Short mmCIF file of C-alpha atoms and ligand atoms in Angstrom, two decimals:
data_model
loop_
_atom_site.label_atom_id
_atom_site.label_comp_id
_atom_site.label_asym_id
_atom_site.label_seq_id
_atom_site.Cartn_x
_atom_site.Cartn_y
_atom_site.Cartn_z
CA UNK I 1 3.84 29.96 9.38
CA UNK I 2 5.95 30.58 12.39
CA UNK I 3 7.95 27.77 13.94
CA UNK I 4 7.91 29.40 17.34
CA UNK I 5 6.16 27.58 20.13
CA UNK I 6 3.54 29.55 22.02
CA UNK I 7 5.70 29.25 25.12
CA UNK I 8 8.88 27.65 26.47
CA UNK I 9 8.99 24.28 28.20
CA UNK I 10 9.44 24.97 31.92
CA UNK I 11 11.99 23.48 34.30
CA UNK I 12 9.13 21.81 36.21
CA UNK I 13 7.86 20.15 33.02
CA UNK I 14 11.37 18.89 32.22
CA UNK I 15 11.74 17.39 35.68
CA UNK I 16 8.29 15.75 35.49
CA UNK I 17 9.10 14.22 32.13
CA UNK I 18 12.32 12.66 33.40
CA UNK I 19 10.67 11.28 36.51
CA UNK I 20 7.28 10.16 35.17
CA UNK I 21 8.20 9.43 31.54
CA UNK I 22 5.29 11.62 30.47
CA UNK I 23 4.24 15.24 30.62
CA UNK I 24 1.24 17.15 29.29
CA UNK I 25 2.25 20.55 27.91
CA UNK I 26 -0.68 22.93 27.81
CA UNK I 27 -1.18 25.41 24.95
CA UNK I 28 2.23 25.22 23.38
CA UNK I 29 1.57 24.49 19.68
CA UNK I 30 0.49 27.45 17.55
CA UNK I 31 -3.04 27.21 16.08
CA UNK I 32 -1.73 27.37 12.48
CA UNK I 33 0.26 24.19 13.07
CA UNK I 34 -2.69 22.42 14.70
CA UNK I 35 -4.73 23.37 11.63
CA UNK I 36 -1.97 22.09 9.33
CA UNK I 37 -1.90 18.77 11.20
CA UNK I 38 -5.70 18.47 11.03
CA UNK I 39 -5.69 19.25 7.29
CA UNK I 40 -2.89 16.76 6.65
CA UNK I 41 -4.67 14.05 8.64
CA UNK I 42 -7.88 14.66 6.68
CA UNK I 43 -6.05 14.59 3.35
CA UNK I 44 -4.63 11.19 4.19
CA UNK I 45 -7.95 9.98 5.57
CA UNK I 46 -9.41 10.36 2.08
CA UNK I 47 -6.32 8.80 0.45
CA UNK I 48 -4.54 6.71 3.12
CA UNK I 49 -0.85 5.88 2.91
CA UNK I 50 0.37 2.44 1.83
CA UNK I 51 0.85 1.28 5.44
CA UNK I 52 -2.57 2.19 6.82
CA UNK I 53 -4.79 -0.04 8.98
CA UNK I 54 -8.47 0.85 8.95
CA UNK I 55 -11.64 -0.45 10.56
CA UNK I 56 -14.60 1.32 9.00
CA UNK I 57 -18.05 0.20 10.00
CA UNK I 58 -20.11 3.36 10.15
CA UNK I 59 -20.39 4.19 13.81
CA UNK I 60 -16.85 2.86 14.43
CA UNK I 61 -13.98 4.25 12.44
CA UNK I 62 -10.39 3.55 13.45
CA UNK I 63 -7.69 4.69 11.05
CA UNK I 64 -4.04 4.23 12.00
CA UNK I 65 -1.40 5.27 9.48
CA UNK I 66 2.34 4.64 9.59
CA UNK I 67 4.98 7.27 8.65
CA UNK I 68 2.25 9.55 7.20
CA UNK I 69 4.62 12.50 6.90
CA UNK I 70 6.48 10.58 4.19
CA UNK I 71 3.32 10.87 2.09
CA UNK I 72 1.85 14.20 3.12
CA UNK I 73 3.64 17.51 2.84
CA UNK I 74 1.55 19.25 5.52
CA UNK I 75 2.38 16.57 8.08
CA UNK I 76 6.01 16.63 7.01
CA UNK I 77 6.14 20.33 7.79
CA UNK I 78 4.41 19.81 11.12
CA UNK I 79 6.92 17.09 12.05
CA UNK I 80 9.92 19.22 11.11
CA UNK I 81 8.86 22.84 11.65
CA UNK I 82 6.00 23.18 14.13
CA UNK I 83 8.17 23.14 17.25
CA UNK I 84 7.34 19.54 18.27
CA UNK I 85 11.01 18.65 17.71
CA UNK I 86 12.05 21.62 19.86
CA UNK I 87 9.83 20.23 22.61
CA UNK I 88 11.55 16.83 22.40
CA UNK I 89 14.94 18.56 22.50
CA UNK I 90 14.00 20.71 25.49
CA UNK I 91 12.83 17.63 27.39
CA UNK I 92 16.01 15.71 26.54
CA UNK I 93 18.74 17.98 27.90
CA UNK I 94 18.81 20.11 24.73
CA UNK I 95 20.44 17.30 22.79
CA UNK I 96 20.02 17.33 18.97
CA UNK I 97 17.00 15.23 17.95
CA UNK I 98 16.18 13.53 14.64
CA UNK I 99 12.80 12.74 13.18
CA UNK I 100 12.51 8.95 13.25
CA UNK I 101 8.85 8.08 12.66
CA UNK I 102 5.26 9.27 12.93
CA UNK I 103 1.71 7.94 13.02
CA UNK I 104 -1.92 9.02 12.75
CA UNK I 105 -4.49 7.82 15.28
CA UNK I 106 -7.92 8.69 13.94
CA UNK I 107 -10.97 7.61 15.91
CA UNK I 108 -14.14 8.74 14.16
CA UNK I 109 -17.18 10.40 15.63
CA UNK I 110 -19.30 7.74 17.37
CA UNK I 111 -17.70 4.72 18.98
CA UNK I 112 -14.11 5.31 20.02
CA UNK I 113 -11.99 2.16 19.77
CA UNK I 114 -9.59 1.21 22.54
CA UNK I 115 -5.84 1.43 22.11
CA UNK I 116 -4.77 -1.48 24.32
CA UNK I 117 -2.07 -1.11 26.96
CA UNK I 118 1.27 -1.45 25.24
CA UNK I 119 4.83 -0.26 25.06
CA UNK I 120 5.98 1.10 21.70
CA UNK I 121 9.31 -0.68 22.10
CA UNK I 122 8.40 -4.13 20.62
CA UNK I 123 6.66 -2.59 17.58
CA UNK I 124 9.59 -0.61 16.25
CA UNK I 125 13.09 -1.13 14.90
CA UNK I 126 14.35 1.53 17.32
CA UNK I 127 16.66 1.00 20.27
CA UNK I 128 17.69 3.62 22.80
CA UNK I 129 16.42 5.57 25.79
CA UNK I 130 16.53 8.86 23.87
CA UNK I 131 13.29 8.22 21.99
CA UNK I 132 10.53 10.73 22.63
CA UNK I 133 7.00 10.71 21.29
CA UNK I 134 5.04 13.95 20.92
CA UNK I 135 1.31 13.12 20.70
CA UNK I 136 -0.56 16.08 19.24
CA UNK I 137 -4.36 16.02 19.40
CA UNK I 138 -6.22 18.17 16.89
CA UNK I 139 -9.57 17.77 18.67
CA UNK I 140 -10.79 18.04 22.23
CA UNK I 141 -10.11 14.66 23.87
CA UNK I 142 -11.95 14.02 27.14
CA UNK I 143 -10.28 12.29 30.10
CA UNK I 144 -12.20 9.08 29.34
CA UNK I 145 -10.58 8.43 25.95
CA UNK I 146 -7.27 10.24 26.24
CA UNK I 147 -3.79 8.72 26.38
CA UNK I 148 -3.00 7.14 29.75
CA UNK I 149 0.47 6.26 30.92
CA UNK I 150 1.77 4.19 33.84
CA UNK I 151 3.92 6.69 35.66
CA UNK I 152 7.61 5.85 35.61
CA UNK I 153 7.24 2.67 33.53
CA UNK I 154 10.01 3.81 31.14
CA UNK I 155 12.45 3.02 33.94
CA UNK I 156 11.29 -0.55 34.57
CA UNK I 157 13.96 -1.91 32.23
CA UNK I 158 11.64 -4.50 30.71
CA UNK I 159 10.54 -4.99 27.12
CA UNK I 160 7.06 -6.49 27.00
CA UNK I 161 5.62 -8.39 24.06
CA UNK I 162 3.22 -6.83 21.56
CA UNK I 163 -0.47 -6.57 22.46
CA UNK I 164 -3.11 -7.68 20.01
CA UNK I 165 -5.54 -4.88 19.09
CA UNK I 166 -8.74 -6.95 19.17
CA UNK I 167 -10.77 -4.26 17.41
CA UNK I 168 -9.17 -5.29 14.11
CA UNK I 169 -9.91 -8.97 14.72
CA UNK I 170 -13.45 -8.39 16.03
CA UNK I 171 -14.33 -6.33 12.96
CA UNK I 172 -12.50 -8.48 10.43
CA UNK I 173 -15.13 -7.93 7.74
CA UNK I 174 -14.59 -4.18 7.93
CA UNK I 175 -10.83 -4.19 8.33
CA UNK I 176 -8.20 -3.22 5.81
CA UNK I 177 -4.62 -3.89 6.90
CA UNK I 178 -2.24 -2.78 4.25
CA UNK I 179 0.86 -2.27 6.28
CA UNK I 180 0.93 -3.73 9.74
CA UNK I 181 -1.17 -6.55 11.08
CA UNK I 182 -2.20 -5.60 14.59
CA UNK I 183 -3.80 -9.00 15.06
CA UNK I 184 -0.58 -10.91 14.42
CA UNK I 185 1.07 -12.23 17.52
CA UNK I 186 4.78 -12.46 17.37
CA UNK I 187 6.35 -15.54 18.87
CA UNK I 188 7.25 -13.60 21.93
CA UNK I 189 10.13 -14.27 24.18
CA UNK I 190 9.20 -11.09 26.00
CA UNK I 191 6.84 -11.13 29.00
CA UNK I 192 3.20 -10.21 28.31
CA UNK I 193 1.97 -6.73 29.21
CA UNK I 194 0.39 -6.89 32.69
CA UNK I 195 -3.43 -6.84 32.77
CA UNK I 196 -3.57 -3.22 33.88
CA UNK I 197 -7.30 -2.76 33.23
CA UNK I 198 -8.11 -5.65 35.57
CA UNK I 199 -6.30 -3.99 38.47
CA UNK I 200 -6.06 -0.32 37.65
CA UNK I 201 -5.79 0.57 41.33
CA UNK I 202 -2.45 -1.19 41.54
CA UNK I 203 -0.89 1.08 38.94
CA UNK I 204 -0.09 4.77 39.06
CA UNK I 205 -1.95 5.92 35.95
CA UNK I 206 -1.71 9.45 34.54
CA UNK I 207 -4.08 10.89 31.93
CA UNK I 208 -5.23 14.37 30.95
CA UNK I 209 -8.19 15.70 29.01
CA UNK I 210 -6.59 17.75 26.24
CA UNK I 211 -7.40 20.50 23.77
CA UNK I 212 -5.88 21.37 20.40
CA UNK I 213 -2.64 23.24 21.17
CA UNK I 214 -1.75 20.85 24.02
CA UNK I 215 0.61 17.92 23.56
CA UNK I 216 1.25 14.81 25.63
CA UNK I 217 4.92 13.90 25.42
CA UNK I 218 6.13 10.51 26.55
CA UNK I 219 9.21 8.40 26.63
CA UNK I 220 8.88 5.75 23.91
CA UNK I 221 9.22 2.92 26.46
CA UNK I 222 6.33 3.78 28.81
CA UNK I 223 3.27 1.56 29.08
CA UNK I 224 0.36 3.50 27.61
CA UNK I 225 -3.25 3.08 26.61
CA UNK I 226 -6.40 4.91 25.51
CA UNK I 227 -9.79 3.67 26.66
CA UNK I 228 -12.76 2.88 24.47
CA UNK I 229 -15.73 5.22 24.67
CA UNK I 230 -18.05 7.37 22.67
CA UNK I 231 -17.50 10.69 21.03
CA UNK I 232 -20.65 12.33 19.84
CA UNK I 233 -19.20 15.79 19.28
CA UNK I 234 -16.42 15.19 16.81
CA UNK I 235 -13.72 12.80 15.70
CA UNK I 236 -10.77 12.19 18.02
CA UNK I 237 -7.72 12.69 15.83
CA UNK I 238 -4.05 12.81 16.76
CA UNK I 239 -0.71 13.04 14.99
CA UNK I 240 2.18 11.49 16.92
CA UNK I 241 5.82 12.10 16.03
CA UNK I 242 8.81 10.20 17.40
CA UNK I 243 12.18 11.92 17.70
CA UNK I 244 15.44 10.27 18.69
CA UNK I 245 18.89 11.31 19.80
CA UNK I 246 22.06 10.23 18.00
CA UNK I 247 22.45 7.14 20.18
CA UNK I 248 19.31 5.59 18.69
CA UNK I 249 20.11 2.46 16.70
CA UNK I 250 18.31 -0.19 14.66
CA UNK I 251 17.12 -3.50 16.00
CA UNK I 252 15.10 -6.11 14.17
CA UNK I 253 12.06 -7.41 16.03
CA UNK I 254 9.49 -10.02 14.97
CA UNK I 255 6.35 -7.89 14.67
CA UNK I 256 7.50 -4.43 13.64
CA UNK I 257 5.62 -1.58 12.02
CA UNK I 258 6.97 -0.92 8.50
CA UNK I 259 10.47 0.50 8.43
CA UNK I 260 11.16 3.87 6.82
CA UNK I 261 14.48 2.67 5.44
CA UNK I 262 12.89 -0.35 3.81
CA UNK I 263 10.26 1.95 2.31
CA UNK I 264 13.12 3.87 0.67
CA UNK I 265 14.78 0.61 -0.43
CA UNK I 266 17.76 0.98 1.89
CA UNK I 267 19.32 -1.83 3.88
CA UNK I 268 20.32 -1.46 7.52
CA UNK I 269 22.29 -3.51 9.95
CA UNK I 270 21.52 -4.47 13.51
CA UNK I 271 23.01 -1.86 15.84
CA UNK I 272 23.58 0.72 13.11
CA UNK I 273 22.77 4.30 14.12
CA UNK I 274 19.91 6.32 12.66
CA UNK I 275 22.36 9.17 12.28
CA UNK I 276 24.05 7.16 9.49
CA UNK I 277 21.06 8.14 7.31
CA UNK I 278 20.79 11.90 7.83
CA UNK I 279 18.74 12.51 4.67
CA UNK I 280 16.04 10.10 5.78
CA UNK I 281 16.21 10.88 9.49
CA UNK I 282 17.00 14.61 9.53
CA UNK I 283 17.86 16.64 12.58
CA UNK I 284 14.60 18.42 13.36
O1 AKG N 1 -4.12 7.89 20.19
C1 AKG N 1 -4.18 6.72 20.54
O2 AKG N 1 -5.22 6.16 20.86
C2 AKG N 1 -2.96 5.85 20.63
C3 AKG N 1 -1.69 6.59 20.58
C4 AKG N 1 -0.50 5.76 20.84
O3 AKG N 1 -0.56 4.61 21.24
C5 AKG N 1 0.80 6.36 20.63
O4 AKG N 1 0.88 7.52 20.21
O5 AKG N 1 1.80 5.65 20.87
#
């Protein structure tokens, strides 16, 4: 497979990303890589990774998996070779970027569960402004259930607390949480995420219907969300990869998703750089 993107990132897209903290890049990922991501996601769906969280109750399937590329070769290749890293680099002043983490967001055909408004910041052990998430859908995602971002919120210089994903709590009998408990509330010292849904008109919200081949790229610190809905045509599956520059460092937080280093049995210190572990966090 070729690692060449279908097209270059334009100067306008770079400027938008810096200003808004998000940009939708149309038809940039080659179809072979979208297929590889879809296949990898489906392979893990039938045999989820050790850090998966799943609600499965027939008409509602939500499957979120942590660091899936550690367990699936196809996703590993997508994360390192498909050009998603080149996108992150192009949007971040052509600075070298490392793979730092990835996730699957799989919302089955039928009822689409909400991803509540949140910032990624309080969920991860990552610190730094040079953290970029490339969200790659492998299905058509309509405007109603796509990723939404509050424009410019990466520049607010605030770290909100974690948001409880009530879908896991409301469907307790159908929930399997092997890695990260989305219903756990950390003892937050951080302010709560504003109730954006209650006053959507007060926020500058961006969202795009997307097709396979498109990506939505956002700064790791933006407030983002995906609404609940219905999807009668197909599942709504996405693979999201986070890349970071060499200033990215570790920070322990109370309610973090599992750490890649801990998975590999390696210790880390507060403030240590990801670049100290080049085999685990390779330049991509
Ligand atoms: O796809 C979704 O619904 C959620 C994605 C998300 O929150 C993320 O990629 O950070």
